[in-house]
PDB file of C-alpha atoms in Angstrom:
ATOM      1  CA  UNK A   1      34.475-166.359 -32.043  1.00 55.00           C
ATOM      2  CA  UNK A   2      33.737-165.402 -28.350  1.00 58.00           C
ATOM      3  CA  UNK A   3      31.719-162.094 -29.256  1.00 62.00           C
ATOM      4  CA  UNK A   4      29.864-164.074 -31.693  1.00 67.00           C
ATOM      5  CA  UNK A   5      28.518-167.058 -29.153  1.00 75.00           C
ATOM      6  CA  UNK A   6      26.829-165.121 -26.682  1.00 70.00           C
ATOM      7  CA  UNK A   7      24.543-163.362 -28.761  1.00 71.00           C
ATOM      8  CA  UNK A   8      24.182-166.350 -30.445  1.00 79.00           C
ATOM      9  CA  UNK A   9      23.103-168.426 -27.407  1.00 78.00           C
ATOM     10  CA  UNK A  10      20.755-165.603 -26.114  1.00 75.00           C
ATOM     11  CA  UNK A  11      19.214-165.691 -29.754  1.00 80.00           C
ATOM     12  CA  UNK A  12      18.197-169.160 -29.281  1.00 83.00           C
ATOM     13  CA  UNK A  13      17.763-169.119 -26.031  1.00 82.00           C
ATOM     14  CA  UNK A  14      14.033-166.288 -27.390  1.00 82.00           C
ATOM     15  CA  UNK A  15      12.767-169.492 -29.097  1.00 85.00           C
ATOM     16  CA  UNK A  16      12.232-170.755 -25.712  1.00 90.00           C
ATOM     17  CA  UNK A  17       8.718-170.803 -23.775  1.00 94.00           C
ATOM     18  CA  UNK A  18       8.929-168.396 -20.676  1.00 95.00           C
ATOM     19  CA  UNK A  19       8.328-171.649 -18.485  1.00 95.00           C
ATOM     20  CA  UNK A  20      11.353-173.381 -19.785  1.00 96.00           C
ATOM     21  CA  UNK A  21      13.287-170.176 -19.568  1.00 96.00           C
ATOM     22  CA  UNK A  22      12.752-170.108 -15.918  1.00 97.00           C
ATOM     23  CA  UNK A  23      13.540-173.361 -15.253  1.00 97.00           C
ATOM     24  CA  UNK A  24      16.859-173.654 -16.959  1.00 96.00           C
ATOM     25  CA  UNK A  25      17.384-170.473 -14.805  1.00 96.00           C
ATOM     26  CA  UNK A  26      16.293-171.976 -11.772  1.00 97.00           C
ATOM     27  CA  UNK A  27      18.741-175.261 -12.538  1.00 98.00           C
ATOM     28  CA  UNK A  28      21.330-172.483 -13.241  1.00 97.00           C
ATOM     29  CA  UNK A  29      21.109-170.584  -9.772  1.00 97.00           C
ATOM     30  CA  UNK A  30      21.187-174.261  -8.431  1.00 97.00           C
ATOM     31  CA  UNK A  31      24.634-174.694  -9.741  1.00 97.00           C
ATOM     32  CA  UNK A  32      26.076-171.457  -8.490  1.00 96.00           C
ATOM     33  CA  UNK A  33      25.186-171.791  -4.886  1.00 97.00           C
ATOM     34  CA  UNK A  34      26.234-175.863  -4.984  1.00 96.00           C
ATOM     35  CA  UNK A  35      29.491-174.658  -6.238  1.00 96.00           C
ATOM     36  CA  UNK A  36      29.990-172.060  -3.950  1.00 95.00           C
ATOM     37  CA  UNK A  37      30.578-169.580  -6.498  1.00 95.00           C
ATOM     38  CA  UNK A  38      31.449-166.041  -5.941  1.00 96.00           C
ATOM     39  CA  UNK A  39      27.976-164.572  -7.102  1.00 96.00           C
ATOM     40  CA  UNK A  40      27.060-166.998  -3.903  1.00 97.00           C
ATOM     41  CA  UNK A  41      29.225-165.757  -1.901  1.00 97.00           C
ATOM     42  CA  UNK A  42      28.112-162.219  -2.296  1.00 98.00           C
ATOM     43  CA  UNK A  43      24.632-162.980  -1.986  1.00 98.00           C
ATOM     44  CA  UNK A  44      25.052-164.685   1.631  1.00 97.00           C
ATOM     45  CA  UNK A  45      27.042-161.422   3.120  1.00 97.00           C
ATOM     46  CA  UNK A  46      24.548-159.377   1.469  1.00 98.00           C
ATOM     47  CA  UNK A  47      21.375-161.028   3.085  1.00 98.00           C
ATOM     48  CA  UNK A  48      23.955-161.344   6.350  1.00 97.00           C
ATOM     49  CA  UNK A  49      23.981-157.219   6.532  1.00 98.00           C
ATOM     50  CA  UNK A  50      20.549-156.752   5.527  1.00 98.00           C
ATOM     51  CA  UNK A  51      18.382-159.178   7.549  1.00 98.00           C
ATOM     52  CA  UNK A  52      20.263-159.618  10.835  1.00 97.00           C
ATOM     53  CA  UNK A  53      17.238-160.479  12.239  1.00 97.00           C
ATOM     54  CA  UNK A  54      16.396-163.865   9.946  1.00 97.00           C
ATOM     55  CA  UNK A  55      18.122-166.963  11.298  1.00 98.00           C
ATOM     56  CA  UNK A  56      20.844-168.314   9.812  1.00 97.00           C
ATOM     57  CA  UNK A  57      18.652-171.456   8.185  1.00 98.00           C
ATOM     58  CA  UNK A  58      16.163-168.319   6.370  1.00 98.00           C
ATOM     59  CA  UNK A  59      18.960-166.479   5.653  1.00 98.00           C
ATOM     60  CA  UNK A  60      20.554-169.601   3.675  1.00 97.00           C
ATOM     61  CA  UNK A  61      17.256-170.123   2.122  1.00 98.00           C
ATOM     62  CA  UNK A  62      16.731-166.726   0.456  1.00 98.00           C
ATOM     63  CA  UNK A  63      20.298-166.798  -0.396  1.00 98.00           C
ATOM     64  CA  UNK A  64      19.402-169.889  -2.315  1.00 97.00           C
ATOM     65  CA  UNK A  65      16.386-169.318  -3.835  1.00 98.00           C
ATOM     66  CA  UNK A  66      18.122-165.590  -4.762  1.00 97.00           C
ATOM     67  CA  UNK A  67      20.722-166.915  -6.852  1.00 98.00           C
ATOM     68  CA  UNK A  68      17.748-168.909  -8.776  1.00 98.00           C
ATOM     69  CA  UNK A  69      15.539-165.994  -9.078  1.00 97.00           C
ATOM     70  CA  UNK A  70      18.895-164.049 -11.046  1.00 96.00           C
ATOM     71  CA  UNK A  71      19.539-166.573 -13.227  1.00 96.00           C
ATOM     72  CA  UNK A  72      15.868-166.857 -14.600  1.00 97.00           C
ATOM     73  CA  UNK A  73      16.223-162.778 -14.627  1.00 96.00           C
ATOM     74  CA  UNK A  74      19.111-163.481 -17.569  1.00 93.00           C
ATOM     75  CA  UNK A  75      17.483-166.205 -19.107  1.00 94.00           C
ATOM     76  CA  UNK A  76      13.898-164.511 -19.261  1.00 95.00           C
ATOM     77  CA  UNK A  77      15.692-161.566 -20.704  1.00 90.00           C
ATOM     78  CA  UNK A  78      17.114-163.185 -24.231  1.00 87.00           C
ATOM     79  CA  UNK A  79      13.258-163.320 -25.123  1.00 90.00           C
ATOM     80  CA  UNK A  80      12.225-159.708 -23.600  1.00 90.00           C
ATOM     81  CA  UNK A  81      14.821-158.495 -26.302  1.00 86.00           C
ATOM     82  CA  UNK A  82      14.104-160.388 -28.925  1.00 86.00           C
ATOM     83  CA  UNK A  83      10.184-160.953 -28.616  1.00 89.00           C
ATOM     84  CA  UNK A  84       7.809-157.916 -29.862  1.00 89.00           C
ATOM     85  CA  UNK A  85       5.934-155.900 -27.378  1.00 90.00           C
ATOM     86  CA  UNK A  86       2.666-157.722 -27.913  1.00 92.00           C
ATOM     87  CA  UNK A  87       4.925-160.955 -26.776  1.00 94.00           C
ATOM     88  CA  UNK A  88       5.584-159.480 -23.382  1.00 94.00           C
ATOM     89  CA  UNK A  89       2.440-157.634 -22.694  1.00 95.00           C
ATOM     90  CA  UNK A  90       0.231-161.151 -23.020  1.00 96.00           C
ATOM     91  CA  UNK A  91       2.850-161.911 -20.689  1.00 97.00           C
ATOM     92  CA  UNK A  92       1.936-158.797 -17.730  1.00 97.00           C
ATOM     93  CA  UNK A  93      -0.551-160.939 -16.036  1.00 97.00           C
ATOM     94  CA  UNK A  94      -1.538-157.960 -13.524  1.00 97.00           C
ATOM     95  CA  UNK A  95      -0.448-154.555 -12.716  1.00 98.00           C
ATOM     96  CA  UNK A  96      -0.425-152.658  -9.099  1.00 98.00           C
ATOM     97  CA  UNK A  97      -0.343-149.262  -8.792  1.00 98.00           C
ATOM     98  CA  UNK A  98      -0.568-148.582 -12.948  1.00 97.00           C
ATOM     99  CA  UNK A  99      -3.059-145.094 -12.206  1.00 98.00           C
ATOM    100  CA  UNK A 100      -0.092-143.398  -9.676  1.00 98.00           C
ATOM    101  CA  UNK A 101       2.444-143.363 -12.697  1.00 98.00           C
ATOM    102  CA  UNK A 102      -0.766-142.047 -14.897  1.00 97.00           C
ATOM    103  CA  UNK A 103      -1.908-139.810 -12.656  1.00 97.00           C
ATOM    104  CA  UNK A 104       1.854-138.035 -12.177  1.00 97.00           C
ATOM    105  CA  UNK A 105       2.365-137.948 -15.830  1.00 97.00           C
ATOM    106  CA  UNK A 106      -0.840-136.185 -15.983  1.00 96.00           C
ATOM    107  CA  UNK A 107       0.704-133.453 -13.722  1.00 95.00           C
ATOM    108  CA  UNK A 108       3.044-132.130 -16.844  1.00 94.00           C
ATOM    109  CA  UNK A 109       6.064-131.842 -14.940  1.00 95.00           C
ATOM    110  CA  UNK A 110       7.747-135.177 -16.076  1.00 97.00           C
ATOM    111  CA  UNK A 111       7.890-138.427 -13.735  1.00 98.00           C
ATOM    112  CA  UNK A 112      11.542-139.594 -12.517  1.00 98.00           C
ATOM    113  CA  UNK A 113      10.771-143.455 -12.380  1.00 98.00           C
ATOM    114  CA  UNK A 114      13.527-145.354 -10.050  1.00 98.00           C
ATOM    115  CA  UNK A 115      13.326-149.047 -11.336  1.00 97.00           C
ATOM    116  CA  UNK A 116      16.057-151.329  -9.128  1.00 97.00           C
ATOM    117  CA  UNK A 117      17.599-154.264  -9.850  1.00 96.00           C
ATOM    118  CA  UNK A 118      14.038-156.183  -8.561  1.00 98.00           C
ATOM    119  CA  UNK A 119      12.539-158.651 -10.263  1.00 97.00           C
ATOM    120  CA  UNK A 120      12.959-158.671 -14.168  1.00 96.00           C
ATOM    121  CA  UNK A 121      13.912-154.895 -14.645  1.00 92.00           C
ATOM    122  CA  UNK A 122      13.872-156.055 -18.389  1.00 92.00           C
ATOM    123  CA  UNK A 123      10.276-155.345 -18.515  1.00 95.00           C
ATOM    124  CA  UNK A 124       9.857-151.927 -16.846  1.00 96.00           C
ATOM    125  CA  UNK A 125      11.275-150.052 -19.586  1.00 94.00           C
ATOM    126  CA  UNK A 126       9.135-151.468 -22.484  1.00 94.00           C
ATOM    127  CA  UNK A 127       5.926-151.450 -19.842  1.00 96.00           C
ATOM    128  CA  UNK A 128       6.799-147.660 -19.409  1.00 96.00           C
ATOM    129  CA  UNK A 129       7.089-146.948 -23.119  1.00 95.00           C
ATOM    130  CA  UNK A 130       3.939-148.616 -23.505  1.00 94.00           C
ATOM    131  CA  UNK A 131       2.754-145.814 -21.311  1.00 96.00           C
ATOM    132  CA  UNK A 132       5.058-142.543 -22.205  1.00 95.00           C
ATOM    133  CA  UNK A 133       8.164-141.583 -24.030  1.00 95.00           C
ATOM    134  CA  UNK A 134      11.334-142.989 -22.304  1.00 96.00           C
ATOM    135  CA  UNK A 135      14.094-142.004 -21.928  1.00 95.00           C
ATOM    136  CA  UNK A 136      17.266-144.356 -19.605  1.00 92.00           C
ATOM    137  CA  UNK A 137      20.784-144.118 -19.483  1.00 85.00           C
ATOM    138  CA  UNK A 138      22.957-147.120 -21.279  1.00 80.00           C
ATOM    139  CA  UNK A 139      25.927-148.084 -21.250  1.00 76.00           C
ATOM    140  CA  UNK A 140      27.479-149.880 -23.566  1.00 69.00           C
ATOM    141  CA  UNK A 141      29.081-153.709 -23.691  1.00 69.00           C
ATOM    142  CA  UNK A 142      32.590-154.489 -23.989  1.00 75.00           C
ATOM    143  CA  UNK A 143      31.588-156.885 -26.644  1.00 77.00           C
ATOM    144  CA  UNK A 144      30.197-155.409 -29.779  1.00 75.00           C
ATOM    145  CA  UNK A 145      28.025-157.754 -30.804  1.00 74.00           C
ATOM    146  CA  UNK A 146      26.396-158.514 -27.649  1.00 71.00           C
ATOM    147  CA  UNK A 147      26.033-154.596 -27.288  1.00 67.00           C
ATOM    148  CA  UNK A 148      24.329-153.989 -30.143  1.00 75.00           C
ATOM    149  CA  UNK A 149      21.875-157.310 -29.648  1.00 71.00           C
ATOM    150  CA  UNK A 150      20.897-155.623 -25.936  1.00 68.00           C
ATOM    151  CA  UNK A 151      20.772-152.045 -27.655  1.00 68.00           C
ATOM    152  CA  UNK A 152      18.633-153.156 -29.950  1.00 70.00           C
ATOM    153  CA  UNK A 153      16.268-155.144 -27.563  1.00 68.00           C
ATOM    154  CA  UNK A 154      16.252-152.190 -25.255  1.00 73.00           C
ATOM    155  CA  UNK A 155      15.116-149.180 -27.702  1.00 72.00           C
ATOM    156  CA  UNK A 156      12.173-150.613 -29.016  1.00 73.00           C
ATOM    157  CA  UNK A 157       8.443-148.662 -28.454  1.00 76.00           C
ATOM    158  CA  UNK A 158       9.390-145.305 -27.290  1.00 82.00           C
ATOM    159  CA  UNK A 159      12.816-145.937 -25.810  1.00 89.00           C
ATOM    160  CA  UNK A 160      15.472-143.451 -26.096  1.00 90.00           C
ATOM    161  CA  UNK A 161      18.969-144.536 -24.735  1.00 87.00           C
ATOM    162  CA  UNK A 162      20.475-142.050 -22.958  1.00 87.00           C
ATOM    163  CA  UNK A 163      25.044-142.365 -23.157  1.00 83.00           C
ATOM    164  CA  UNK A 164      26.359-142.564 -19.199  1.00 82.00           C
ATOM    165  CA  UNK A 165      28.057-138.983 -19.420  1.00 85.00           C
ATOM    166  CA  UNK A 166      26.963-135.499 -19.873  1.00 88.00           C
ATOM    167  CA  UNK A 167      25.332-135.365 -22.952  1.00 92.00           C
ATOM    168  CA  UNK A 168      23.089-138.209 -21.303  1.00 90.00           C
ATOM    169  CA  UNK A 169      22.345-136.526 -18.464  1.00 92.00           C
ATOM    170  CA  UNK A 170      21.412-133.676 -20.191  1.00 95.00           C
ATOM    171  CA  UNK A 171      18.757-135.417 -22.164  1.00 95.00           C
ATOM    172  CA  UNK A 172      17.060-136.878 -19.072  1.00 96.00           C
ATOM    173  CA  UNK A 173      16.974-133.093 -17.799  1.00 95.00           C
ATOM    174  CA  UNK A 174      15.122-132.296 -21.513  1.00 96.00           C
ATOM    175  CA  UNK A 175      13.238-135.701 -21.157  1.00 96.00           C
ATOM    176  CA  UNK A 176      11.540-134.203 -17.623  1.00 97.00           C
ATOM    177  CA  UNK A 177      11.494-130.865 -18.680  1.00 96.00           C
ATOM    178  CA  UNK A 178       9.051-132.123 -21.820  1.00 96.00           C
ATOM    179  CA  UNK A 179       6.769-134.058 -19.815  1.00 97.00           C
ATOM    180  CA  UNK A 180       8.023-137.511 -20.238  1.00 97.00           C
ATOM    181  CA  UNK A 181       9.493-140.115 -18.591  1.00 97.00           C
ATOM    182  CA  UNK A 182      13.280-140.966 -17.542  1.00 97.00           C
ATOM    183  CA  UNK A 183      13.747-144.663 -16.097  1.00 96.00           C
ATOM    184  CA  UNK A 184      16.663-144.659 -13.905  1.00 95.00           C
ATOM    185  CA  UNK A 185      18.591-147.922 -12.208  1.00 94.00           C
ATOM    186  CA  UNK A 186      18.585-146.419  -8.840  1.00 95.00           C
ATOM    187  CA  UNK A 187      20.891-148.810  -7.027  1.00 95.00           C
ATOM    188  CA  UNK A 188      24.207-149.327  -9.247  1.00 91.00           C
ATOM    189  CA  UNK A 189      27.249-148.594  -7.391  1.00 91.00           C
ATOM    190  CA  UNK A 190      28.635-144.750  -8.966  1.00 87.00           C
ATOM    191  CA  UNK A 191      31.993-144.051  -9.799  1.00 78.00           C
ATOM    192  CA  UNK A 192      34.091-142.172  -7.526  1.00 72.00           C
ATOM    193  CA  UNK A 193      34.157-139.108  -9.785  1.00 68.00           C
ATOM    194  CA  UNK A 194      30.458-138.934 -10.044  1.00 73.00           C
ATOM    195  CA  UNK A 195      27.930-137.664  -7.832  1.00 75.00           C
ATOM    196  CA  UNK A 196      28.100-139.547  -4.862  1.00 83.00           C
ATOM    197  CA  UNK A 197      27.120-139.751  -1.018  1.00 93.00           C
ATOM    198  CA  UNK A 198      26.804-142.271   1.609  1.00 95.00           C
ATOM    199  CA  UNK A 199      23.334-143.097   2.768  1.00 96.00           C
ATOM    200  CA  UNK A 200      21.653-146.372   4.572  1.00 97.00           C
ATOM    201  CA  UNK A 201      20.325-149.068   2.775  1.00 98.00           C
ATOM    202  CA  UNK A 202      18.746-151.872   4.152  1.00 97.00           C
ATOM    203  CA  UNK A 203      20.571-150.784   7.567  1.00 96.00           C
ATOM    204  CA  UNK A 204      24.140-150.804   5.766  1.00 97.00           C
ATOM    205  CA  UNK A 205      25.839-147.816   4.529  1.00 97.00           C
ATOM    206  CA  UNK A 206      26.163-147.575   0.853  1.00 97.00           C
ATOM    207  CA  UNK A 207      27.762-145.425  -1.864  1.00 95.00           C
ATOM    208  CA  UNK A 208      24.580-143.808  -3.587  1.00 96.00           C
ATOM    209  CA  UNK A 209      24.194-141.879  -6.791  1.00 94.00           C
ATOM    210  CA  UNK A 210      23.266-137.991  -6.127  1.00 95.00           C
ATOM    211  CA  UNK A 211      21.621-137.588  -9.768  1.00 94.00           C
ATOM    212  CA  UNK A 212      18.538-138.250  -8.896  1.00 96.00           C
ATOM    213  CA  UNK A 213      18.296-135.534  -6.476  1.00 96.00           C
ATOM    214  CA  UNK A 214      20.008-133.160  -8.881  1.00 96.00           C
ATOM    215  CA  UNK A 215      17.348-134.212 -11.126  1.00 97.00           C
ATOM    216  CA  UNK A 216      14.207-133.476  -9.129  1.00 97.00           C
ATOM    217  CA  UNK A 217      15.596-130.112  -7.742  1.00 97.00           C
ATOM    218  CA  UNK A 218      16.281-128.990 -11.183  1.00 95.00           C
ATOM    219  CA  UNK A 219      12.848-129.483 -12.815  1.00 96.00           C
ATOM    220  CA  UNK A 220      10.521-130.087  -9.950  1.00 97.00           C
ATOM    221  CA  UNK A 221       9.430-133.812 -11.568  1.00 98.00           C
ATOM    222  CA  UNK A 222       7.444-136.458  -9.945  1.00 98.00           C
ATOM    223  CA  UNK A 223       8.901-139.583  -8.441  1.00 98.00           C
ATOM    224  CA  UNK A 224       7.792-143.028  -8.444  1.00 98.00           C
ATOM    225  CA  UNK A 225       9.307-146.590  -8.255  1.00 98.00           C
ATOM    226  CA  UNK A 226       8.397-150.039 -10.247  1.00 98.00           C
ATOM    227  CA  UNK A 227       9.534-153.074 -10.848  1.00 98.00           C
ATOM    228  CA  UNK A 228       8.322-156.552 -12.834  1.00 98.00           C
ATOM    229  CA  UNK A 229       7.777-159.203 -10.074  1.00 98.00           C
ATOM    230  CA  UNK A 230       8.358-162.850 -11.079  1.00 98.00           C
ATOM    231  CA  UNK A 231       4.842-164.420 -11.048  1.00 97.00           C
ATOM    232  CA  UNK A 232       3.145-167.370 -12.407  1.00 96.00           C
ATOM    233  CA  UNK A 233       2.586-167.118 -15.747  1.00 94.00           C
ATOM    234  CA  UNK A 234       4.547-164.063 -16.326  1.00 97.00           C
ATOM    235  CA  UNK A 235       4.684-160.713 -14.324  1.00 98.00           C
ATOM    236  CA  UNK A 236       3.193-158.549 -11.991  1.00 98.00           C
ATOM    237  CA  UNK A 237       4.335-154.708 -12.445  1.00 98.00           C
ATOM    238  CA  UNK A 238       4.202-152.775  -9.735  1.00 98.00           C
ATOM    239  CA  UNK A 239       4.396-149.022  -9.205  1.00 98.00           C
ATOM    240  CA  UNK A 240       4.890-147.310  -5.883  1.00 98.00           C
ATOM    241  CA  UNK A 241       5.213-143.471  -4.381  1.00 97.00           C
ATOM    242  CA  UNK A 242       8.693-142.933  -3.671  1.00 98.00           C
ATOM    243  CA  UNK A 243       9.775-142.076  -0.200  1.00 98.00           C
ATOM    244  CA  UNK A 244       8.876-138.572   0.986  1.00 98.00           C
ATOM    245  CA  UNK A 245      12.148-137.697   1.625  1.00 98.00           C
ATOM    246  CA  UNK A 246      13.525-138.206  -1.988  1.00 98.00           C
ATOM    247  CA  UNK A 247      11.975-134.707  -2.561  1.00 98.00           C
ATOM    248  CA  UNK A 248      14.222-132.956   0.164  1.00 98.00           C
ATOM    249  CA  UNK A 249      16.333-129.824  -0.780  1.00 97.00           C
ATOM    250  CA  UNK A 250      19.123-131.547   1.220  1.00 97.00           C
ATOM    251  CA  UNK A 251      21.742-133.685  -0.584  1.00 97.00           C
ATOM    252  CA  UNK A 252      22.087-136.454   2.567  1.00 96.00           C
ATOM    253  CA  UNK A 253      17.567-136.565   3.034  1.00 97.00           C
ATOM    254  CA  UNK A 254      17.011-136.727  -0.468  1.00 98.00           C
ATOM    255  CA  UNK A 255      19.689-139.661  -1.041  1.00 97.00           C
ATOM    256  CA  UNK A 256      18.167-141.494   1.702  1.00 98.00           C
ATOM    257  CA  UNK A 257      15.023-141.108   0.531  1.00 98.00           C
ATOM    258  CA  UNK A 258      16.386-142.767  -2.722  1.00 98.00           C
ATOM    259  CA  UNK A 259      17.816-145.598  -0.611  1.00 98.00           C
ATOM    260  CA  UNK A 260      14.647-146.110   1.274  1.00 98.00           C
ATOM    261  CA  UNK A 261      12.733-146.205  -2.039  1.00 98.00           C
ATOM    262  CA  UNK A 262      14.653-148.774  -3.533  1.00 98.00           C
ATOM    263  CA  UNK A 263      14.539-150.950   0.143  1.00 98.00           C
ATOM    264  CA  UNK A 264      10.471-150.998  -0.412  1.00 98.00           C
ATOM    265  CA  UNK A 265      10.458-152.461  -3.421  1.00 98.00           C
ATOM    266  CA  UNK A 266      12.887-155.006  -1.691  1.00 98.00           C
ATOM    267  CA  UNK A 267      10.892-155.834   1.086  1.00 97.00           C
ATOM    268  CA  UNK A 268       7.984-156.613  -0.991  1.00 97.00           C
ATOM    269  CA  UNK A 269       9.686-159.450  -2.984  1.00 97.00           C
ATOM    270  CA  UNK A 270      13.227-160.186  -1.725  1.00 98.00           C
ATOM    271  CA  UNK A 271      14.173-162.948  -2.658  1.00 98.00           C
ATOM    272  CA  UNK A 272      13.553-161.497  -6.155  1.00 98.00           C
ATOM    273  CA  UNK A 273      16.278-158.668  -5.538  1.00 98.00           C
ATOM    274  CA  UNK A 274      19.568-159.155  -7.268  1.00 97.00           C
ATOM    275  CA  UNK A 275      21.364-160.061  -4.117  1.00 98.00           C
ATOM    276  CA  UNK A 276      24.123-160.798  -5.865  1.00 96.00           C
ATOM    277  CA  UNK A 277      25.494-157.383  -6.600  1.00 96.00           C
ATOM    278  CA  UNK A 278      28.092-156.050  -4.489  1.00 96.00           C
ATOM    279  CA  UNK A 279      26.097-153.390  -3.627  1.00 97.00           C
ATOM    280  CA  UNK A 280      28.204-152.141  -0.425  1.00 97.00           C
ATOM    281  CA  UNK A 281      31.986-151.570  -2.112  1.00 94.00           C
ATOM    282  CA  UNK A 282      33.968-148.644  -3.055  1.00 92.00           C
ATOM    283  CA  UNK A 283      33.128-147.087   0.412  1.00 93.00           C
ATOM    284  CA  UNK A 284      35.519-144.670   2.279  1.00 91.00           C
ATOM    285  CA  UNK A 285      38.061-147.003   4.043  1.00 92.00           C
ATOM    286  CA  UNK A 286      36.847-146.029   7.584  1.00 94.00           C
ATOM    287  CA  UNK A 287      33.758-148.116   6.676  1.00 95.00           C
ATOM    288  CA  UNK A 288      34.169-151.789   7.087  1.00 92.00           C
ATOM    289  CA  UNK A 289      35.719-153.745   3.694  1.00 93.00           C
ATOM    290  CA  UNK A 290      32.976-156.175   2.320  1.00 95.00           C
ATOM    291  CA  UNK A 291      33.290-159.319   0.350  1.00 96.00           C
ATOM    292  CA  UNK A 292      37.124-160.205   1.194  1.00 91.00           C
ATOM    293  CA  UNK A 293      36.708-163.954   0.207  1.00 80.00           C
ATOM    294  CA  UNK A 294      38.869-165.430  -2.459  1.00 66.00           C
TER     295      UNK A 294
END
């Protein structure tokens, strides 16, 4: 009965208009951070670490209006799966930076395309089918039937879905190698027996994925970011030059770079940033322990 309801709920939640949708999201992230929930929790020692230099009133305020932003991020995203692509382009209101991601595909060499947790990353992928084949990593839900309703919302256009282990990776490698695009979630948390290094973000160090560097030294791709900023009437998408660095031959520059990347996008819209992540675990234990709250 559970596996059935949510897909269920996020079925009928599509019917709704993309104004509603955000405001039963908004009254949503209202009731997390009145009831002190964890996801609040994390979001206030998260903008603690990364804006030491906002007072504590802003700090609770972006805290606060994070949590809303997220939850209109899940309810906007029953209709991005379920709606056809002509739905959500009348909904792209304006684009920034659309001719950089043109212009690198242009070059032949594939374009690497970090898109972070920002904004509704729901949209990028469909937005960069719309432009180029895609390929992005996916992996799957522990409930079926949810899984196969996000699959399926996910592979429309020119979407490829890449499995989270080798065989995956090596299609992104093919992906780049042909030209096309690979969309990769840049700041997830990696396992402990992937790729891995410690680099800064947002002033805080963080466990950070080394693929992406693997995958630019390999085949010599472009690199860009973008994300789907939350604006009236729909969304802005926004593309961006990566940081410099991303392209260095060292491991430690090149994950920095990544890092640094992902803290642009951030800075741009952060109360739009999904805040409430717990974005700095799983580090080494002479690193401070985060989020030891009950």
């Amino acid at each position: 009965m559970k596996d059935h309801l949510a897909p269920l709920i996020f079925k009928l939640l599509a019917l709704l208009p993309l104004g509603l949708l955000r405001a039963l999201g908004s009254l949503i992230g209202r009731a997390m951070w009145w009831s002190n929930s964890r996801a609040a929790k994390v979001t206030r020692e998260n903008i603690e670490l990364c804006f030491p230099d906002l007072s504590p009133a802003a700090q609770t305020a972006l805290a606060r209006q994070s949590l809303q932003e997220t939850a209109k991020t899940a309810m906007e995203a029953a209709a991005i799966w379920r709606q056809p692509w002509s739905w959500l382009q009348s909904k792209i209101v304006t684009m920034e930076g659309d001719e950089i991601l043109r212009a690198k595909l242009a070059e032949g060499k594939g374009v690497l395309v970090l898109a972070p947790h920002h904004g509704n990353w729901e949209v990028v992928a469909p937005y960069l089918a719309s432009v180029a084949n895609l390929t992005a990593m996916y992996q799957p839900l522990d409930n079926p039937k949810m899984d196969e309703l996000v699959l399926a919302g996910r592979s429309k256009l020119n979407i490829t879905m890449a499995p989270t282990n080798r065989k995956g990776v090596m299609m992104l490698f093919k992906a780049l190698q042909g030209g096309t695009i690979v969309g990769i979630l840049p700041d997830q948390v990696p396992a402990r027996d992937a790729g891995i290094e410690i680099a800064p973000f947002m002033g805080q160090p963080a466990l950070t994925m080394t693929l992406v560097q693997g995958l630019v030294q390999r085949t010599g791709c472009a690199v860009c970011s973008c994300y789907a900023e939350r604006v009236a009437g729909g969304f802005k998408i926004v593309v961006m030059e990566a940081d410099a660095a991303i392209y260095s031959e060292d491991l430690h520059t090149s994950v920095a770079g990544l890092n640094e990347s992902v803290a642009a996008c951030v800075r741009r819209a952060p109360a739009q940033y999904q805040w409430e992540y717990k974005r700095f675990r799983r580090l080494p234990p002479e690193y401070p322990k985060r989020y030891q709250f009950k």
